[in-house]
Amino acid sequence: MDDKSVPNIVVGRLPLYLRTLQLMNQEGRRVTSSQELGERLGISAAQIRKDLSQFGEFGKQGTGYSIDYLTDQLRQILHVNKVWDVAVVGIGDVGHALARYQGFTNRGFRIVLLFDNDRQKIGTKVGEYMIHDLSDLVKMIREAGVHIAMLSVPADHAQHVTDLLIEAGVRSILNYAPINISVPANVHVQYIDPVLHLQRMTYYQE
Amino acid sequence: MDDKSVPNIVVGRLPLYLRTLQLMNQEGRRVTSSQELGERLGISAAQIRKDLSQFGEFGKQGTGYSIDYLTDQLRQILHVNKVWDVAVVGIGDVGHALARYQGFTNRGFRIVLLFDNDRQKIGTKVGEYMIHDLSDLVKMIREAGVHIAMLSVPADHAQHVTDLLIEAGVRSILNYAPINISVPANVHVQYIDPVLHLQRMTYYQE
């Protein structure tokens, strides 16, 4: 599935660069440098230049990067120069927070479908979006042509819902359930589990 | 700050191993192997054996790992054989979801302090915990001896609140604000930004 030659770890840093450039743009800035990006991100300037050079020549020696231009290029490379529709499955506290999260705006994503299996929730709204019945998931996601989903169901439902999402044509899953899920080789999964991050820090604390 | 010789990337995998062992334990399992752990996690058995061997001998050739014993050992190594008190700053949708999240239980963390600067929220409760005034943060965190915080404030408040947390004695920050923060060398930061994960996947989608 990683059919391009750029290492995964480099791909993982590009969204960080894009986020920082978009913040600089909001600050009214026009030009930056690998040094400045590096200082904001705690990454060496040389690493940033090397990462970007895998995709082309984006700056001139001595004059730095045009923030607008590099932003556009990174949005193209990451395929977020369009807006992706996203489904959220599991509208508990986490799913609810995701459905209302303002941070997707202008970063390439918009939530369009919400699902839950709780009769009390089905038919109610979060913001402007109705919560739909989980049993309609495959049909509705297929019809809407949605390819990205966020999964915020309990751990013991995660694999079953994953199988439904794949049947529906989803190819990228952001999994908030604290469990690893199995997917075919052409489907991407990323995980968010705050406890993993916390434990990674307590290792260094006494 | 990373004063131990074990590489960061190895430390980052230990919480995954622990999570998987705890799930196996819930399933009533007693013994596992590096092969089985590897299959559940998409990591090679050799990598898992190599990671664990940095900390000691936890299994016997041919008989595998005792799930109870390895769980205990990993909890000690990660310092989650005790319960850490955690503060949450910024009780919007994300902070609210964190305050109510059930997934911290039995994994080493408990939320004990909530802060916001919104007069409408201060004095109200989320579950059993009162939301306190941000202006009392330094005093209250110091008195409570809390060393871990989750930051779910808007991006433009993140650095200011980070500075307060450090003044209060916090040494580990899980930052949900979509911006990089500066901290002294003895403070750890981990980041959660769903958009970074989503963009990492759209790179591979057309």
CSV table of C-alpha atoms in Angstrom, one decimal:
chain,number,residue,atom,x,y,z
A,1,MET,CA,0.0,0.0,0.0
A,2,ASP,CA,2.9,2.3,0.6
A,3,ASP,CA,3.6,2.3,-3.1
A,4,LYS,CA,5.6,5.5,-3.0
A,5,SER,CA,9.3,5.6,-2.3
A,6,VAL,CA,9.1,8.3,0.5
A,7,PRO,CA,9.6,6.7,3.9
A,8,ASN,CA,6.5,6.7,6.2
A,9,ILE,CA,8.3,8.7,8.8
A,10,VAL,CA,8.9,11.5,6.4
A,11,VAL,CA,5.3,11.5,5.3
A,12,GLY,CA,4.4,11.7,9.0
A,13,ARG,CA,6.3,15.0,9.4
A,14,LEU,CA,4.7,16.7,6.4
A,15,PRO,CA,1.4,17.4,8.2
A,16,LEU,CA,3.4,19.1,11.0
A,17,TYR,CA,5.1,21.3,8.5
A,18,LEU,CA,1.8,22.2,6.9
A,19,ARG,CA,0.2,23.0,10.3
A,20,THR,CA,3.0,25.3,11.2
A,21,LEU,CA,2.9,27.1,7.8
A,22,GLN,CA,-0.8,27.6,8.2
A,23,LEU,CA,-0.3,29.1,11.7
A,24,MET,CA,2.4,31.4,10.3
A,25,ASN,CA,0.0,32.4,7.6
A,26,GLN,CA,-2.6,33.3,10.2
A,27,GLU,CA,0.1,35.4,11.9
A,28,GLY,CA,0.3,37.4,8.7
A,29,ARG,CA,3.7,36.0,7.7
A,30,ARG,CA,4.8,35.6,4.1
A,31,VAL,CA,8.3,34.0,4.2
A,32,THR,CA,10.0,31.4,6.4
A,33,SER,CA,13.1,29.3,6.5
A,34,SER,CA,14.0,25.7,7.4
A,35,GLN,CA,15.7,27.2,10.5
A,36,GLU,CA,12.6,28.9,11.8
A,37,LEU,CA,10.4,25.9,11.0
A,38,GLY,CA,12.9,23.7,12.8
A,39,GLU,CA,12.9,25.9,15.9
A,40,ARG,CA,9.1,25.9,16.1
A,41,LEU,CA,9.0,22.1,15.7
A,42,GLY,CA,12.1,20.9,17.5
A,43,ILE,CA,13.4,19.3,14.3
A,44,SER,CA,16.7,20.2,12.7
A,45,ALA,CA,16.7,22.6,9.7
A,46,ALA,CA,18.8,20.0,7.8
A,47,GLN,CA,16.1,17.3,8.4
A,48,ILE,CA,13.4,19.6,7.1
A,49,ARG,CA,15.3,20.6,4.0
A,50,LYS,CA,16.0,16.9,3.4
A,51,ASP,CA,12.4,15.9,3.9
A,52,LEU,CA,11.1,18.6,1.5
A,53,SER,CA,13.7,17.9,-1.1
A,54,GLN,CA,12.1,14.4,-1.6
A,55,PHE,CA,9.2,16.3,-3.3
A,56,GLY,CA,10.9,19.0,-5.2
A,57,GLU,CA,12.6,22.4,-4.9
A,58,PHE,CA,10.4,24.7,-2.8
A,59,GLY,CA,12.8,27.5,-1.7
A,60,LYS,CA,15.8,29.4,-2.9
A,61,GLN,CA,19.1,29.4,-1.1
A,62,GLY,CA,19.2,32.5,1.0
A,63,THR,CA,15.7,33.7,0.5
A,64,GLY,CA,13.8,30.9,2.3
A,65,TYR,CA,10.3,29.5,1.5
A,66,SER,CA,7.2,31.4,0.4
A,67,ILE,CA,4.7,30.4,3.0
A,68,ASP,CA,1.8,30.5,0.5
A,69,TYR,CA,3.6,28.5,-2.1
A,70,LEU,CA,5.0,25.8,0.3
A,71,THR,CA,1.5,25.5,1.9
A,72,ASP,CA,-0.1,24.9,-1.5
A,73,GLN,CA,2.5,22.4,-2.4
A,74,LEU,CA,2.2,20.4,0.8
A,75,ARG,CA,-1.6,20.5,0.5
A,76,GLN,CA,-1.3,18.9,-3.0
A,77,ILE,CA,1.3,16.3,-1.8
A,78,LEU,CA,-1.0,15.3,1.2
A,79,HIS,CA,-4.1,15.4,-1.0
A,80,VAL,CA,-5.8,18.0,1.2
A,81,ASN,CA,-6.1,20.6,-1.5
A,82,LYS,CA,-9.7,19.2,-1.5
A,83,VAL,CA,-12.1,18.5,1.3
A,84,TRP,CA,-12.6,14.9,2.3
A,85,ASP,CA,-15.9,13.7,3.7
A,86,VAL,CA,-15.5,11.8,7.0
A,87,ALA,CA,-17.9,9.5,8.9
A,88,VAL,CA,-17.8,9.1,12.7
A,89,VAL,CA,-18.9,5.8,14.2
A,90,GLY,CA,-19.8,5.8,17.9
A,91,ILE,CA,-21.2,9.0,19.3
A,92,GLY,CA,-20.2,8.7,22.9
A,93,ASP,CA,-18.2,11.5,24.5
A,94,VAL,CA,-15.3,11.1,22.1
A,95,GLY,CA,-17.4,10.9,19.0
A,96,HIS,CA,-19.5,13.8,20.2
A,97,ALA,CA,-16.3,15.9,20.6
A,98,LEU,CA,-15.1,14.9,17.2
A,99,ALA,CA,-18.5,15.8,15.6
A,100,ARG,CA,-18.2,19.2,17.1
A,101,TYR,CA,-14.5,19.8,16.7
A,102,GLN,CA,-13.7,23.0,14.8
A,103,GLY,CA,-10.1,22.0,14.1
A,104,PHE,CA,-10.9,20.2,10.8
A,105,THR,CA,-11.9,23.4,9.0
A,106,ASN,CA,-9.4,24.5,6.4
A,107,ARG,CA,-7.3,21.4,7.0
A,108,GLY,CA,-9.0,19.1,4.4
A,109,PHE,CA,-11.8,17.3,6.3
A,110,ARG,CA,-15.4,17.7,7.1
A,111,ILE,CA,-17.6,15.3,9.0
A,112,VAL,CA,-20.7,14.4,7.1
A,113,LEU,CA,-22.1,11.2,8.6
A,114,LEU,CA,-22.6,10.1,12.2
A,115,PHE,CA,-23.5,6.6,13.4
A,116,ASP,CA,-24.4,4.9,16.6
A,117,ASN,CA,-26.3,1.8,17.7
A,118,ASP,CA,-28.1,3.4,20.7
A,119,ARG,CA,-31.8,3.8,20.0
A,120,GLN,CA,-31.8,6.9,22.4
A,121,LYS,CA,-29.3,8.6,20.1
A,122,ILE,CA,-30.4,7.6,16.6
A,123,GLY,CA,-32.4,10.4,15.0
A,124,THR,CA,-31.0,13.1,17.3
A,125,LYS,CA,-28.6,15.7,16.1
A,126,VAL,CA,-25.1,16.8,17.0
A,127,GLY,CA,-24.7,20.3,15.5
A,128,GLU,CA,-26.3,20.1,12.1
A,129,TYR,CA,-25.8,16.3,11.6
A,130,MET,CA,-28.3,13.6,12.4
A,131,ILE,CA,-27.1,10.4,14.2
A,132,HIS,CA,-27.9,7.4,12.0
A,133,ASP,CA,-28.5,3.8,12.8
A,134,LEU,CA,-25.4,1.7,12.7
A,135,SER,CA,-27.3,-0.9,10.7
A,136,ASP,CA,-27.5,1.6,7.8
A,137,LEU,CA,-23.8,2.3,7.8
A,138,VAL,CA,-22.7,0.2,4.8
A,139,LYS,CA,-25.4,1.5,2.6
A,140,MET,CA,-25.1,5.1,3.6
A,141,ILE,CA,-21.3,5.3,3.5
A,142,ARG,CA,-21.3,3.6,0.1
A,143,GLU,CA,-23.9,5.9,-1.3
A,144,ALA,CA,-22.2,9.0,0.0
A,145,GLY,CA,-18.8,7.8,-1.4
A,146,VAL,CA,-17.1,8.4,2.0
A,147,HIS,CA,-13.6,6.9,2.2
A,148,ILE,CA,-12.5,8.1,5.7
A,149,ALA,CA,-13.9,7.1,9.1
A,150,MET,CA,-13.2,7.9,12.7
A,151,LEU,CA,-13.9,5.0,15.0
A,152,SER,CA,-14.9,5.9,18.6
A,153,VAL,CA,-16.8,2.8,19.7
A,154,PRO,CA,-16.0,0.6,22.7
A,155,ALA,CA,-13.0,-1.7,22.2
A,156,ASP,CA,-15.1,-4.9,22.0
A,157,HIS,CA,-17.1,-3.4,19.0
A,158,ALA,CA,-14.1,-2.0,17.1
A,159,GLN,CA,-13.3,-5.0,14.9
A,160,HIS,CA,-16.9,-5.6,13.9
A,161,VAL,CA,-17.4,-2.0,13.0
A,162,THR,CA,-14.1,-2.0,11.1
A,163,ASP,CA,-15.3,-4.9,9.0
A,164,LEU,CA,-18.5,-2.9,8.1
A,165,LEU,CA,-16.4,0.2,7.2
A,166,ILE,CA,-14.2,-1.8,4.9
A,167,GLU,CA,-17.3,-3.4,3.3
A,168,ALA,CA,-18.6,0.1,2.8
A,169,GLY,CA,-15.5,1.2,0.9
A,170,VAL,CA,-13.6,3.1,3.7
A,171,ARG,CA,-9.9,3.1,3.1
A,172,SER,CA,-8.6,5.2,6.0
A,173,ILE,CA,-9.6,4.6,9.6
A,174,LEU,CA,-8.6,6.8,12.6
A,175,ASN,CA,-9.2,4.5,15.5
A,176,TYR,CA,-9.9,5.9,19.0
A,177,ALA,CA,-10.9,2.5,20.4
A,178,PRO,CA,-8.0,1.3,22.7
A,179,ILE,CA,-7.4,-1.9,20.7
A,180,ASN,CA,-5.6,-2.9,17.5
A,181,ILE,CA,-7.8,-3.7,14.5
A,182,SER,CA,-7.1,-6.0,11.5
A,183,VAL,CA,-7.6,-4.5,8.0
A,184,PRO,CA,-6.6,-5.6,4.5
A,185,ALA,CA,-3.3,-4.3,3.1
A,186,ASN,CA,-5.0,-1.6,1.1
A,187,VAL,CA,-6.6,0.1,4.1
A,188,HIS,CA,-4.7,2.5,6.4
A,189,VAL,CA,-5.2,2.7,10.1
A,190,GLN,CA,-3.9,5.3,12.5
A,191,TYR,CA,-4.5,5.1,16.3
A,192,ILE,CA,-5.3,7.7,19.0
A,193,ASP,CA,-5.1,6.4,22.6
A,194,PRO,CA,-4.2,9.1,25.2
A,195,VAL,CA,-3.1,6.4,27.7
A,196,LEU,CA,-0.3,5.3,25.3
A,197,HIS,CA,1.0,8.8,25.2
A,198,LEU,CA,0.7,9.2,29.0
A,199,GLN,CA,2.6,6.0,29.7
A,200,ARG,CA,5.3,6.9,27.3
A,201,MET,CA,5.9,10.0,29.5
A,202,THR,CA,5.6,8.3,32.9
A,203,TYR,CA,8.4,6.0,31.9
A,204,TYR,CA,10.6,9.0,32.3
A,205,GLN,CA,9.0,10.2,35.6
A,206,GLU,CA,9.6,8.6,39.0
B,1,MET,CA,15.8,14.2,29.9
B,2,ASP,CA,16.0,10.9,28.2
B,3,ASP,CA,18.6,9.8,30.7
B,4,LYS,CA,18.1,6.0,30.1
B,5,SER,CA,19.8,4.1,27.4
B,6,VAL,CA,16.6,2.6,25.9
B,7,PRO,CA,15.7,4.3,22.6
B,8,ASN,CA,12.5,6.4,22.7
B,9,ILE,CA,10.9,4.3,19.9
B,10,VAL,CA,11.2,1.2,22.1
B,11,VAL,CA,9.7,3.0,25.0
B,12,GLY,CA,6.9,4.0,22.8
B,13,ARG,CA,6.0,0.4,22.0
B,14,LEU,CA,5.9,-0.8,25.6
B,15,PRO,CA,2.4,0.8,26.3
B,16,LEU,CA,1.1,-1.1,23.2
B,17,TYR,CA,2.4,-4.4,24.6
B,18,LEU,CA,0.9,-3.6,28.0
B,19,ARG,CA,-2.5,-2.7,26.5
B,20,THR,CA,-2.5,-5.9,24.5
B,21,LEU,CA,-1.6,-8.0,27.6
B,22,GLN,CA,-4.4,-6.4,29.6
B,23,LEU,CA,-6.9,-7.2,26.9
B,24,MET,CA,-5.7,-10.8,26.8
B,25,ASN,CA,-6.1,-10.9,30.6
B,26,GLN,CA,-9.7,-9.7,30.2
B,27,GLU,CA,-10.2,-12.5,27.8
B,28,GLY,CA,-9.2,-14.9,30.5
B,29,ARG,CA,-5.9,-15.8,28.9
B,30,ARG,CA,-2.8,-16.8,31.0
B,31,VAL,CA,0.1,-17.3,28.6
B,32,THR,CA,1.1,-15.7,25.4
B,33,SER,CA,4.1,-15.6,23.0
B,34,SER,CA,6.0,-13.0,21.0
B,35,GLN,CA,4.4,-14.5,17.9
B,36,GLU,CA,0.9,-13.9,19.1
B,37,LEU,CA,1.6,-10.4,20.4
B,38,GLY,CA,3.2,-9.6,17.1
B,39,GLU,CA,0.2,-10.8,15.1
B,40,ARG,CA,-2.2,-8.7,17.2
B,41,LEU,CA,0.0,-5.6,16.8
B,42,GLY,CA,1.5,-6.0,13.3
B,43,ILE,CA,5.0,-6.0,14.8
B,44,SER,CA,7.5,-8.8,14.2
B,45,ALA,CA,8.0,-11.4,17.0
B,46,ALA,CA,11.7,-10.7,16.8
B,47,GLN,CA,11.2,-7.0,17.4
B,48,ILE,CA,9.1,-7.7,20.5
B,49,ARG,CA,11.6,-10.1,21.9
B,50,LYS,CA,14.4,-7.6,21.3
B,51,ASP,CA,12.4,-4.7,22.8
B,52,LEU,CA,11.6,-6.7,26.0
B,53,SER,CA,15.1,-8.1,26.3
B,54,GLN,CA,16.3,-4.5,27.0
B,55,PHE,CA,14.6,-4.8,30.4
B,56,GLY,CA,15.3,-8.4,31.4
B,57,GLU,CA,14.3,-12.0,30.8
B,58,PHE,CA,10.5,-12.3,31.0
B,59,GLY,CA,9.7,-15.5,29.2
B,60,LYS,CA,11.2,-19.0,28.8
B,61,GLN,CA,12.1,-20.4,25.4
B,62,GLY,CA,9.2,-22.6,24.3
B,63,THR,CA,6.8,-21.8,27.1
B,64,GLY,CA,6.1,-18.1,26.2
B,65,TYR,CA,5.2,-15.3,28.6
B,66,SER,CA,3.1,-15.4,31.7
B,67,ILE,CA,0.5,-12.6,30.9
B,68,ASP,CA,0.2,-11.7,34.6
B,69,TYR,CA,3.9,-11.5,35.2
B,70,LEU,CA,4.8,-9.6,32.0
B,71,THR,CA,1.9,-7.2,32.7
B,72,ASP,CA,3.3,-6.5,36.2
B,73,GLN,CA,6.8,-6.0,34.9
B,74,LEU,CA,5.7,-3.6,32.2
B,75,ARG,CA,3.6,-1.7,34.7
B,76,GLN,CA,6.7,-1.3,36.8
B,77,ILE,CA,8.9,-0.3,33.9
B,78,LEU,CA,6.4,2.4,32.8
B,79,HIS,CA,5.7,3.5,36.4
B,80,VAL,CA,2.0,2.8,36.1
B,81,ASN,CA,2.0,0.3,39.0
B,82,LYS,CA,0.6,3.3,40.8
B,83,VAL,CA,-2.2,5.7,39.9
B,84,TRP,CA,-1.1,9.2,38.6
B,85,ASP,CA,-3.3,12.2,39.3
B,86,VAL,CA,-3.9,14.3,36.1
B,87,ALA,CA,-5.2,17.8,35.5
B,88,VAL,CA,-7.2,18.8,32.4
B,89,VAL,CA,-7.0,22.4,31.3
B,90,GLY,CA,-9.7,23.6,28.9
B,91,ILE,CA,-13.1,22.0,29.4
B,92,GLY,CA,-14.5,22.5,25.9
B,93,ASP,CA,-15.8,19.4,24.0
B,94,VAL,CA,-12.4,17.7,24.0
B,95,GLY,CA,-11.7,18.4,27.7
B,96,HIS,CA,-15.2,17.3,28.6
B,97,ALA,CA,-14.7,14.0,26.8
B,98,LEU,CA,-11.4,13.5,28.5
B,99,ALA,CA,-12.9,14.3,31.9
B,100,ARG,CA,-15.5,11.6,31.3
B,101,TYR,CA,-13.3,9.1,29.5
B,102,GLN,CA,-13.5,5.6,31.1
B,103,GLY,CA,-10.4,4.4,29.4
B,104,PHE,CA,-8.0,5.7,32.1
B,105,THR,CA,-9.2,3.2,34.7
B,106,ASN,CA,-6.7,0.4,35.5
B,107,ARG,CA,-4.2,1.9,33.2
B,108,GLY,CA,-2.4,4.2,35.7
B,109,PHE,CA,-4.3,7.5,35.5
B,110,ARG,CA,-7.1,9.4,37.2
B,111,ILE,CA,-8.3,12.9,36.5
B,112,VAL,CA,-8.5,14.9,39.6
B,113,LEU,CA,-8.5,18.6,38.6
B,114,LEU,CA,-10.3,20.5,35.8
B,115,PHE,CA,-9.7,24.1,34.8
B,116,ASP,CA,-11.2,26.6,32.5
B,117,ASN,CA,-11.3,30.4,32.2
B,118,ASP,CA,-15.0,30.6,31.2
B,119,ARG,CA,-17.1,32.1,34.0
B,120,GLN,CA,-20.1,30.1,32.8
B,121,LYS,CA,-18.2,26.8,33.4
B,122,ILE,CA,-16.3,27.6,36.6
B,123,GLY,CA,-18.0,26.1,39.6
B,124,THR,CA,-20.0,23.6,37.5
B,125,LYS,CA,-19.2,19.9,37.5
B,126,VAL,CA,-18.2,17.2,35.0
B,127,GLY,CA,-19.1,13.9,36.6
B,128,GLU,CA,-17.8,14.3,40.2
B,129,TYR,CA,-15.3,17.0,39.5
B,130,MET,CA,-15.7,20.7,39.8
B,131,ILE,CA,-14.3,23.0,37.1
B,132,HIS,CA,-11.9,25.5,38.7
B,133,ASP,CA,-10.8,28.9,37.7
B,134,LEU,CA,-7.7,29.0,35.5
B,135,SER,CA,-6.3,31.7,37.7
B,136,ASP,CA,-6.1,29.2,40.6
B,137,LEU,CA,-4.2,26.7,38.4
B,138,VAL,CA,-0.7,27.2,39.7
B,139,LYS,CA,-1.7,27.2,43.4
B,140,MET,CA,-4.1,24.2,43.1
B,141,ILE,CA,-1.8,22.0,41.0
B,142,ARG,CA,1.1,22.7,43.3
B,143,GLU,CA,-0.8,21.9,46.4
B,144,ALA,CA,-2.2,18.7,44.9
B,145,GLY,CA,1.2,17.6,43.8
B,146,VAL,CA,-0.1,16.9,40.3
B,147,HIS,CA,2.7,16.3,37.7
B,148,ILE,CA,0.7,15.4,34.6
B,149,ALA,CA,-1.7,17.6,32.6
B,150,MET,CA,-3.8,17.3,29.5
B,151,LEU,CA,-4.1,20.5,27.6
B,152,SER,CA,-7.3,21.1,25.5
B,153,VAL,CA,-7.3,24.8,25.2
B,154,PRO,CA,-7.5,26.8,21.9
B,155,ALA,CA,-4.1,26.9,20.0
B,156,ASP,CA,-3.6,30.6,20.8
B,157,HIS,CA,-3.8,29.9,24.6
B,158,ALA,CA,-1.6,26.8,24.6
B,159,GLN,CA,1.8,28.3,25.3
B,160,HIS,CA,0.5,30.6,28.1
B,161,VAL,CA,-1.2,27.7,29.8
B,162,THR,CA,1.9,25.5,29.3
B,163,ASP,CA,4.0,28.2,31.1
B,164,LEU,CA,1.6,28.1,34.0
B,165,LEU,CA,1.6,24.3,34.1
B,166,ILE,CA,5.4,24.3,34.3
B,167,GLU,CA,5.4,26.9,37.0
B,168,ALA,CA,3.0,24.6,38.9
B,169,GLY,CA,5.4,21.7,38.7
B,170,VAL,CA,3.9,19.7,35.9
B,171,ARG,CA,6.5,17.6,34.1
B,172,SER,CA,4.4,15.7,31.5
B,173,ILE,CA,1.9,17.4,29.1
B,174,LEU,CA,-0.4,15.7,26.7
B,175,ASN,CA,-1.2,18.5,24.3
B,176,TYR,CA,-4.5,18.4,22.3
B,177,ALA,CA,-4.1,22.0,21.0
B,178,PRO,CA,-3.0,21.9,17.4
B,179,ILE,CA,0.2,23.8,17.9
B,180,ASN,CA,3.7,23.0,19.1
B,181,ILE,CA,4.6,24.3,22.6
B,182,SER,CA,8.0,25.1,24.0
B,183,VAL,CA,9.0,23.5,27.3
B,184,PRO,CA,12.2,23.2,29.3
B,185,ALA,CA,14.4,20.1,28.7
B,186,ASN,CA,13.1,18.3,31.9
B,187,VAL,CA,9.4,18.5,30.7
B,188,HIS,CA,7.9,15.9,28.4
B,189,VAL,CA,5.3,16.7,25.8
B,190,GLN,CA,3.2,14.4,23.6
B,191,TYR,CA,0.8,15.6,21.0
B,192,ILE,CA,-2.7,14.5,19.8
B,193,ASP,CA,-4.0,16.1,16.7
B,194,PRO,CA,-6.4,14.0,14.7
B,195,VAL,CA,-5.8,16.0,11.5
B,196,LEU,CA,-2.1,15.0,11.5
B,197,HIS,CA,-3.2,11.4,11.5
B,198,LEU,CA,-5.8,11.9,8.8
B,199,GLN,CA,-3.4,13.8,6.5
B,200,ARG,CA,-0.9,11.0,6.9
B,201,MET,CA,-3.5,8.7,5.5
B,202,THR,CA,-4.8,10.9,2.7
B,203,TYR,CA,-1.2,11.1,1.4
B,204,TYR,CA,-1.7,7.5,0.3
B,205,GLN,CA,-5.3,8.0,-1.1
B,206,GLU,CA,-6.1,9.6,-4.4
